[in-house]
Short mmCIF file of C-alpha atoms in Angstrom, two decimals:
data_model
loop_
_atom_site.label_atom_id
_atom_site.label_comp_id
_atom_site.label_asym_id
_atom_site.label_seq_id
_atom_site.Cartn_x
_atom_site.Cartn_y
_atom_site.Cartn_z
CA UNK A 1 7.21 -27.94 -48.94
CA UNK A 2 4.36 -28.71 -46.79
CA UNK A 3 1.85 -25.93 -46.54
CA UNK A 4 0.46 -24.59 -42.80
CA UNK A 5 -2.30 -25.84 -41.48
CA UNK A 6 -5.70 -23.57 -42.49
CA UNK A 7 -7.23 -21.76 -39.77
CA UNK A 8 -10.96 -22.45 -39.19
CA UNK A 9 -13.21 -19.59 -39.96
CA UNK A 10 -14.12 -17.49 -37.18
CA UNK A 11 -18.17 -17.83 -36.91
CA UNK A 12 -18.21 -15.46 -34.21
CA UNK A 13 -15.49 -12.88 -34.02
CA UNK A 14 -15.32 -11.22 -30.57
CA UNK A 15 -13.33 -8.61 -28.86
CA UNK A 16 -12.90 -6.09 -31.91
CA UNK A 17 -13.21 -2.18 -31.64
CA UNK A 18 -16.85 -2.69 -30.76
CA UNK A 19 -20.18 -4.93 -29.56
CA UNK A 20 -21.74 -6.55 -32.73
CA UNK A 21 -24.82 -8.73 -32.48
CA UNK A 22 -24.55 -12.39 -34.46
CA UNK A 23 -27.32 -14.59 -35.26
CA UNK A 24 -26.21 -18.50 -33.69
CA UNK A 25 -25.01 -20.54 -36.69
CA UNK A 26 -24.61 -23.82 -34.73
CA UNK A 27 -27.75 -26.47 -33.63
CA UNK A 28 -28.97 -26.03 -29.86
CA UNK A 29 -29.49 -29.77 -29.66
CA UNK A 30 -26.96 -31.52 -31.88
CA UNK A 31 -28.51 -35.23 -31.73
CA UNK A 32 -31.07 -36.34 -34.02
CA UNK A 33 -34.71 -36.22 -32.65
CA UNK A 34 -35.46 -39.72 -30.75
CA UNK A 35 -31.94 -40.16 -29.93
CA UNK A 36 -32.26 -42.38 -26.86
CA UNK A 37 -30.76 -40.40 -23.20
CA UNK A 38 -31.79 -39.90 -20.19
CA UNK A 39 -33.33 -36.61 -21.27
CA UNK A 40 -37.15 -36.93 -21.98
CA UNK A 41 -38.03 -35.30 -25.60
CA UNK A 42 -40.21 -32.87 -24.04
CA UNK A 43 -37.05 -31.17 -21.96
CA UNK A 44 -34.86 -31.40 -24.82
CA UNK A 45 -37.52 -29.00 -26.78
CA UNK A 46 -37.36 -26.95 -23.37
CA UNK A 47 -33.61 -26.81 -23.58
CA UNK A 48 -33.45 -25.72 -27.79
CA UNK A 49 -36.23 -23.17 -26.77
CA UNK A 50 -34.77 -21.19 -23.69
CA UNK A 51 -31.22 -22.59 -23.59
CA UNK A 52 -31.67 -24.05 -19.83
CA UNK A 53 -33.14 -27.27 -18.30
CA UNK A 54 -33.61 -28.36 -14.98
CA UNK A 55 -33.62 -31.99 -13.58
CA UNK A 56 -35.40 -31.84 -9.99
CA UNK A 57 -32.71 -34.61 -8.62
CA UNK A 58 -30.12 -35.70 -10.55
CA UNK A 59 -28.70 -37.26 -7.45
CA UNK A 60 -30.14 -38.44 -4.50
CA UNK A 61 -29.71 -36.59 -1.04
CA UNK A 62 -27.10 -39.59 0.60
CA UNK A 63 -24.91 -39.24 -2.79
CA UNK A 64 -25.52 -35.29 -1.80
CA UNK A 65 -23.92 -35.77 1.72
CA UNK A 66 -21.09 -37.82 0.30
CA UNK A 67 -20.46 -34.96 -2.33
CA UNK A 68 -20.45 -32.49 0.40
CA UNK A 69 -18.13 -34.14 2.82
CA UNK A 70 -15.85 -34.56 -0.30
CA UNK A 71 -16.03 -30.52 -0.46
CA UNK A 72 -15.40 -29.97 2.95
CA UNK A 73 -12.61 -32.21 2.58
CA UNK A 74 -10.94 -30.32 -0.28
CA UNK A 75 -11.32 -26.90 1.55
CA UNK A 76 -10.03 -27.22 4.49
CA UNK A 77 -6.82 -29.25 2.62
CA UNK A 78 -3.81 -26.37 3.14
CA UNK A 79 -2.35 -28.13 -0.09
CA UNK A 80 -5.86 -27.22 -2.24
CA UNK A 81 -5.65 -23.48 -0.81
CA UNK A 82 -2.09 -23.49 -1.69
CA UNK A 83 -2.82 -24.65 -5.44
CA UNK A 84 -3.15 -22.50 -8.29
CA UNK A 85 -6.31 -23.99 -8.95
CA UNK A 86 -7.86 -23.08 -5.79
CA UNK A 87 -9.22 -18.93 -6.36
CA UNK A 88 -10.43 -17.40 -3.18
CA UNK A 89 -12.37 -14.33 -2.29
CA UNK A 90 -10.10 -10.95 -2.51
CA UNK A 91 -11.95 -10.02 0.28
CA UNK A 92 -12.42 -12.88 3.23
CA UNK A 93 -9.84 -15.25 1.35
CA UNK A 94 -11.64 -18.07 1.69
CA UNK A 95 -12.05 -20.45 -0.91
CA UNK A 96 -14.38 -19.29 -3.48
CA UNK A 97 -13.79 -21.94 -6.61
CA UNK A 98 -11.49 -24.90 -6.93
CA UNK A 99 -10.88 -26.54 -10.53
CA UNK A 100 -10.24 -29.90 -12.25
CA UNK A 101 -11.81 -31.03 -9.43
CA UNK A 102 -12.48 -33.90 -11.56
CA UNK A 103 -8.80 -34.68 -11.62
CA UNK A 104 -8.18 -33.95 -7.72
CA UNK A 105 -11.04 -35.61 -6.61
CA UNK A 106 -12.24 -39.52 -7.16
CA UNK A 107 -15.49 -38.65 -5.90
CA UNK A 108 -15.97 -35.49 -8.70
CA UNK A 109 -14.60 -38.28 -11.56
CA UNK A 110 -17.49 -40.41 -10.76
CA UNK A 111 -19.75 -38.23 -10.95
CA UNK A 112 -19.03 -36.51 -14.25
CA UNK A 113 -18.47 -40.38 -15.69
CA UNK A 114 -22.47 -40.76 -14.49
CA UNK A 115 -24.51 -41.43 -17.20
CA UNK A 116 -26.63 -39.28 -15.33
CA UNK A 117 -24.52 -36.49 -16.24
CA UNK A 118 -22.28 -37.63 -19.41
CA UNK A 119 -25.75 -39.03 -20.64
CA UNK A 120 -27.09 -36.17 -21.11
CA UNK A 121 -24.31 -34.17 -22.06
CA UNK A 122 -24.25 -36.57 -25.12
CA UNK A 123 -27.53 -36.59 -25.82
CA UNK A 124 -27.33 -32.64 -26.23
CA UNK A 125 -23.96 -32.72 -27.97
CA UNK A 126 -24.53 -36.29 -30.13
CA UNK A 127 -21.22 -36.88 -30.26
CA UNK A 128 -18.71 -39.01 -27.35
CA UNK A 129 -17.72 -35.85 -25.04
CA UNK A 130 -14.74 -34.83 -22.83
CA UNK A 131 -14.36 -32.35 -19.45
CA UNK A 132 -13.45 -29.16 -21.08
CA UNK A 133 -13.43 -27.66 -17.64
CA UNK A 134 -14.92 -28.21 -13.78
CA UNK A 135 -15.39 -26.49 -10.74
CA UNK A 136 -16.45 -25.97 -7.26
CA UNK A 137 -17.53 -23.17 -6.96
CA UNK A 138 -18.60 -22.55 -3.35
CA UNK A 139 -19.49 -18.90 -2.68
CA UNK A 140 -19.73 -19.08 1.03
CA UNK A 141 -21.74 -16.98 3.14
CA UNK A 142 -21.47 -12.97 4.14
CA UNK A 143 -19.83 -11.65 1.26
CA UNK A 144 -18.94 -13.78 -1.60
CA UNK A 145 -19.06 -11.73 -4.57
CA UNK A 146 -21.36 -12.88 -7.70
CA UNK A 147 -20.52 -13.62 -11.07
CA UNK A 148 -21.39 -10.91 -13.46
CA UNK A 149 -23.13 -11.48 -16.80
CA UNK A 150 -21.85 -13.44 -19.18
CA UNK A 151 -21.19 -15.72 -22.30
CA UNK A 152 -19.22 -18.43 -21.67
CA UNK A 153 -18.74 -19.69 -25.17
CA UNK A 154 -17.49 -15.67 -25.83
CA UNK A 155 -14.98 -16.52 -23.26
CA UNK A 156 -13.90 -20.18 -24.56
CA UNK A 157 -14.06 -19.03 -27.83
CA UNK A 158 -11.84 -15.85 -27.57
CA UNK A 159 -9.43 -17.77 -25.14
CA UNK A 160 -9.40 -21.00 -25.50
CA UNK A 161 -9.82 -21.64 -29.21
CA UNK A 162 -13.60 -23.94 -28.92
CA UNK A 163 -14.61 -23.18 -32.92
CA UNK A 164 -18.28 -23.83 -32.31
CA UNK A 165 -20.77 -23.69 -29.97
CA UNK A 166 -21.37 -27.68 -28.75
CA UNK A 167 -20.29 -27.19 -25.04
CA UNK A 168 -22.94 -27.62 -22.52
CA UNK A 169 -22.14 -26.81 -19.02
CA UNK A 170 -24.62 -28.61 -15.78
CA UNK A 171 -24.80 -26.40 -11.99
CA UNK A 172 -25.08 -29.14 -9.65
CA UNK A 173 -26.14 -28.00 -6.37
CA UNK A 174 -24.52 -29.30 -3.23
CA UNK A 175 -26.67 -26.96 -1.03
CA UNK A 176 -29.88 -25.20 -0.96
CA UNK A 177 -29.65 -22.73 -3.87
CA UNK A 178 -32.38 -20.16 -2.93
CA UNK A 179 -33.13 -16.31 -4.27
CA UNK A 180 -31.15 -14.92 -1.66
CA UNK A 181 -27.72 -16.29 -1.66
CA UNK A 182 -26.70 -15.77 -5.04
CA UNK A 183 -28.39 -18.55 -7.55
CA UNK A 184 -27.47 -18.69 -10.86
CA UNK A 185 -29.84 -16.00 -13.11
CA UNK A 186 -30.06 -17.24 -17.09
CA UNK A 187 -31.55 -14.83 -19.68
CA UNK A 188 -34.00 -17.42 -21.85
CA UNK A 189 -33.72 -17.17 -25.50
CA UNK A 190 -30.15 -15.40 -25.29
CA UNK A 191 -28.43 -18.67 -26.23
CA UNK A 192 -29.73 -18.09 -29.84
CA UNK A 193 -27.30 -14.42 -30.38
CA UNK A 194 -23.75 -14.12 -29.68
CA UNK A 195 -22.60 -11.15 -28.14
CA UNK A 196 -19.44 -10.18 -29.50
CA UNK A 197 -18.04 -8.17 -26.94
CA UNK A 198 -15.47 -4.91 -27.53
CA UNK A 199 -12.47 -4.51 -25.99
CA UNK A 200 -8.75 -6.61 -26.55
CA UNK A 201 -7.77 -9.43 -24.45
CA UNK A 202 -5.16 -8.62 -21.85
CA UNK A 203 -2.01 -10.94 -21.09
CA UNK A 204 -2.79 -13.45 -18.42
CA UNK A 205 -5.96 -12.31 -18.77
CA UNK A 206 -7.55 -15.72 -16.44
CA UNK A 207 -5.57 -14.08 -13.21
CA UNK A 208 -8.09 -11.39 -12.72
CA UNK A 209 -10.91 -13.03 -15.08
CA UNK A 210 -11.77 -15.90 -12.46
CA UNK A 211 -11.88 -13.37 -9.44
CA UNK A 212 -13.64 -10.59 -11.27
CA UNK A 213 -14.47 -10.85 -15.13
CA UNK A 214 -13.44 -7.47 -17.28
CA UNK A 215 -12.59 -8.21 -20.71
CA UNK A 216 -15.80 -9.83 -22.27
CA UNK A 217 -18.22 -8.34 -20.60
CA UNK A 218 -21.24 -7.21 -21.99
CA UNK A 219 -22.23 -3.16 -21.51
CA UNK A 220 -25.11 -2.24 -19.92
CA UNK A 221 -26.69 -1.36 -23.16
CA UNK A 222 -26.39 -4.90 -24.27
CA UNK A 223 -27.68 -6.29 -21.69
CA UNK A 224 -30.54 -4.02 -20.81
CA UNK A 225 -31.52 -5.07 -24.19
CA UNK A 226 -31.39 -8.75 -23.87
CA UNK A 227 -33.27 -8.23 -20.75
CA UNK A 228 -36.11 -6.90 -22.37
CA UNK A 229 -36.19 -8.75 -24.82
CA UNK A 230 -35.64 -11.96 -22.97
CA UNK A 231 -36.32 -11.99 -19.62
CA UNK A 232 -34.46 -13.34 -16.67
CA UNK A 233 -34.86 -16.28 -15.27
CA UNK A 234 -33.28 -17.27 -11.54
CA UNK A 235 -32.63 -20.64 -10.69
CA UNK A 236 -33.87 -22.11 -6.99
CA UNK A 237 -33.38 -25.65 -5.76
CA UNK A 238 -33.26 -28.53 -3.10
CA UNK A 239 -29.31 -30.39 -3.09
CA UNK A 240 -28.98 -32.68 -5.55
CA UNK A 241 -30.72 -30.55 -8.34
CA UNK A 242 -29.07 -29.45 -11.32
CA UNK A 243 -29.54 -26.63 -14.23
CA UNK A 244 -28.24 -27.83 -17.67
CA UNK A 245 -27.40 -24.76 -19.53
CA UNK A 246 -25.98 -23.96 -22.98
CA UNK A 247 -22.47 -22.36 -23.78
CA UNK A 248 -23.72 -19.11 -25.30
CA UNK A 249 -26.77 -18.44 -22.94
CA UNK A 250 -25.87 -15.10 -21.23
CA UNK A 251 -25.78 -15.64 -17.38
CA UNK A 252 -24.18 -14.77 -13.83
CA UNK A 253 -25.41 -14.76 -10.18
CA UNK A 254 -25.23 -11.78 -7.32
CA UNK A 255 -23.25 -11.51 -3.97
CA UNK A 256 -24.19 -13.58 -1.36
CA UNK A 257 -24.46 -11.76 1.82
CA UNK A 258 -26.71 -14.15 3.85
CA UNK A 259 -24.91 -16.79 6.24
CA UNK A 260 -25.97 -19.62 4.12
CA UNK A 261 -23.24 -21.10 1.30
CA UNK A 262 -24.35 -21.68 -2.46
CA UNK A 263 -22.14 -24.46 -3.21
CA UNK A 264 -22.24 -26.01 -6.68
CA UNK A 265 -20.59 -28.40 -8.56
CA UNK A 266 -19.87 -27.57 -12.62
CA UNK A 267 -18.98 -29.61 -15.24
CA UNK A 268 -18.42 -28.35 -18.90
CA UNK A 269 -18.71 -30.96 -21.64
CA UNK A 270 -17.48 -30.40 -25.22
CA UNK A 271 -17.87 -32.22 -28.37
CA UNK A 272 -15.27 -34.55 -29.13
CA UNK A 273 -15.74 -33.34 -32.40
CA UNK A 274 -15.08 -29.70 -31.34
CA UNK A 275 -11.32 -29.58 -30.16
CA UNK A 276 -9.70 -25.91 -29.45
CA UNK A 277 -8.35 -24.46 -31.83
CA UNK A 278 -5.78 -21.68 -31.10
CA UNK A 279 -7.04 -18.72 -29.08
CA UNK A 280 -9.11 -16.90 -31.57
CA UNK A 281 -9.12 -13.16 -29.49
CA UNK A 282 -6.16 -13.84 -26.97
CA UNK A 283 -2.01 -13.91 -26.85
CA UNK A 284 -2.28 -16.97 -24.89
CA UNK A 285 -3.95 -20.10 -24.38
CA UNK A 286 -5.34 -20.18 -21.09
CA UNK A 287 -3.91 -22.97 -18.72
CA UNK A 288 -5.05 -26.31 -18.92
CA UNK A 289 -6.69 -26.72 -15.42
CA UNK A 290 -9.45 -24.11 -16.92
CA UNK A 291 -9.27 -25.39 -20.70
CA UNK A 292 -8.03 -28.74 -20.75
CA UNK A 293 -6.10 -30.28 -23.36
CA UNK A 294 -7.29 -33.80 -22.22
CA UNK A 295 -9.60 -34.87 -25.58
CA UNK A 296 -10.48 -38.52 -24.51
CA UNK A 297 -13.75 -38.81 -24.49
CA UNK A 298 -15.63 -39.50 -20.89
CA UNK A 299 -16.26 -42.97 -20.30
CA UNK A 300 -18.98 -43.90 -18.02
CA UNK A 301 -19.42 -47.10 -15.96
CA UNK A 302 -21.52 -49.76 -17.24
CA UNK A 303 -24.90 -50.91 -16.16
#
């Protein structure tokens, strides 16, 4: 009789009776040193020190407009608002993030096939790399509510089953990303200790999660003392800029109340090498527009 298949051992168990601090057992930067990329070897050391890069323009303001137009498009379609993929504001009701835009968008598949973008996703990962998940998300003006702080490895670990942290996530910005209209805030150094957060994972949990995240959340005392210890960093930029981050790097980013949208494009890569495994801190796996079952690897244009 054929036995079950073993479980992987949990590196970083999460959402027990209470917060527990756990030194990173996985590589920041997984490729060997002089692996050639688009990444220079000076912002890879930047990245495996603070856990964030920036690239000044990863694409060039006409691919911008074109990227833009191809948001406007896919907001004011009735069909996208109508979509369980499209989450608006509980609030306003517009549109505040649309996902897999990757798969409902040619324009978004080209872009995360760039070797612009899957270049340096490999580079970090060294390994062939899929879309675990994308988004829009576009936060428009007067109101749109922020993201609170954050691990999102705590959150694809506990949900969707990723075993290890090799998932780097890039914040392309589609407009002006400025301190007052809710840019993305990274604490430096966090990347290197998980958070394992308290608290059980409800049923469905994703329905309230990606309007207003609750289980997984860091407490106050947490993160008062990553704060000090780290810092916080807040993240500015021209269209067409971009903020590589790493999967375990506690983040999030405030309201916007100003008239001006912070619209952003995300992609998540994972390893190849890192499939899900079964949720290791939920009921359910979450659905596969936010954790997609999709391994083939990303394969990017030649020349």
């Amino acid at each position: 009789m054929a036995s079950a298949p073993t479980r992987p051992i949990d590196l970083y168990p999460t959402r027990g009776a209470e917060e527990v601090l756990i030194g990173r057992k996985d590589p920041v930067v997984w490729s060997a040193p002089g692996t050639p990329g688009p990444f220079w070897a000076r912002e890879l050391e930047d990245y495996e020190r603070d856990g964030f890069v920036t690239v000044e323009e990863l694409v060039t303001p006409d691919e911008v407009a074109g990227l833009r137009a191809e948001l406007d498009r896919l907001v004011a379609d009735p069909a996208v608002r109508e979509d369980e993929r499209a989450i608006v504001e509980p609030h306003s009701r517009e549109i505040r993030s649309v996902f897999e835009v990757h798969r409902m968008s040619e324009v978004f598949a080209r872009l995360a096939a760039d070797p612009r973008v899957a270049g340096r996703a490999r580079q970090i990962l060294g390994s062939e790399v899929y879309v675990h998940q994308s988004r829009v998300n576009v936060k428009p003006g007067f109101g749109a509510s922020g993201f609170y702080w954050h691990s999102d490895f705590e959150t694809w670990h506990a949900e969707d089953g990723l075993p290890q942290m090799r998932t780097v996530s890039v914040s392309i910005a589609l407009t002006a990303n400025h301190t007052t209209n809710g840019s993305l805030m990274i604490m430096p150094g966090s990347h290197r200790t998980f958070l394992s957060c308290a608290g059980e994972t409800p049923k469905d949990n994703y329905k309230r999660s990606l309007r207003m995240q609750d289980a997984g959340t860091p407490s106050n005392e947490a993160l008062t003392t990553f704060a000090d210890a780290c810092g916080i960093r807040q993240f500015t930029g021209a269209p067409g800029s971009a903020t590589w981050f790493d999967c375990n790097a506690l983040h999030g980013s405030g309201d916007n109340i100003t008239p001006y949208p912070r619209s952003n494009v995300f992609f998540v890569f994972n390893s190849v090498e890192n499939r899900p495994e079964a949720p290791f801190a939920a009921p359910v796996r979450r659905p596969s527009f936010i954790a997609s079952r999709d391994f083939a690897p990303v394969v990017s244009p030649a020349g």
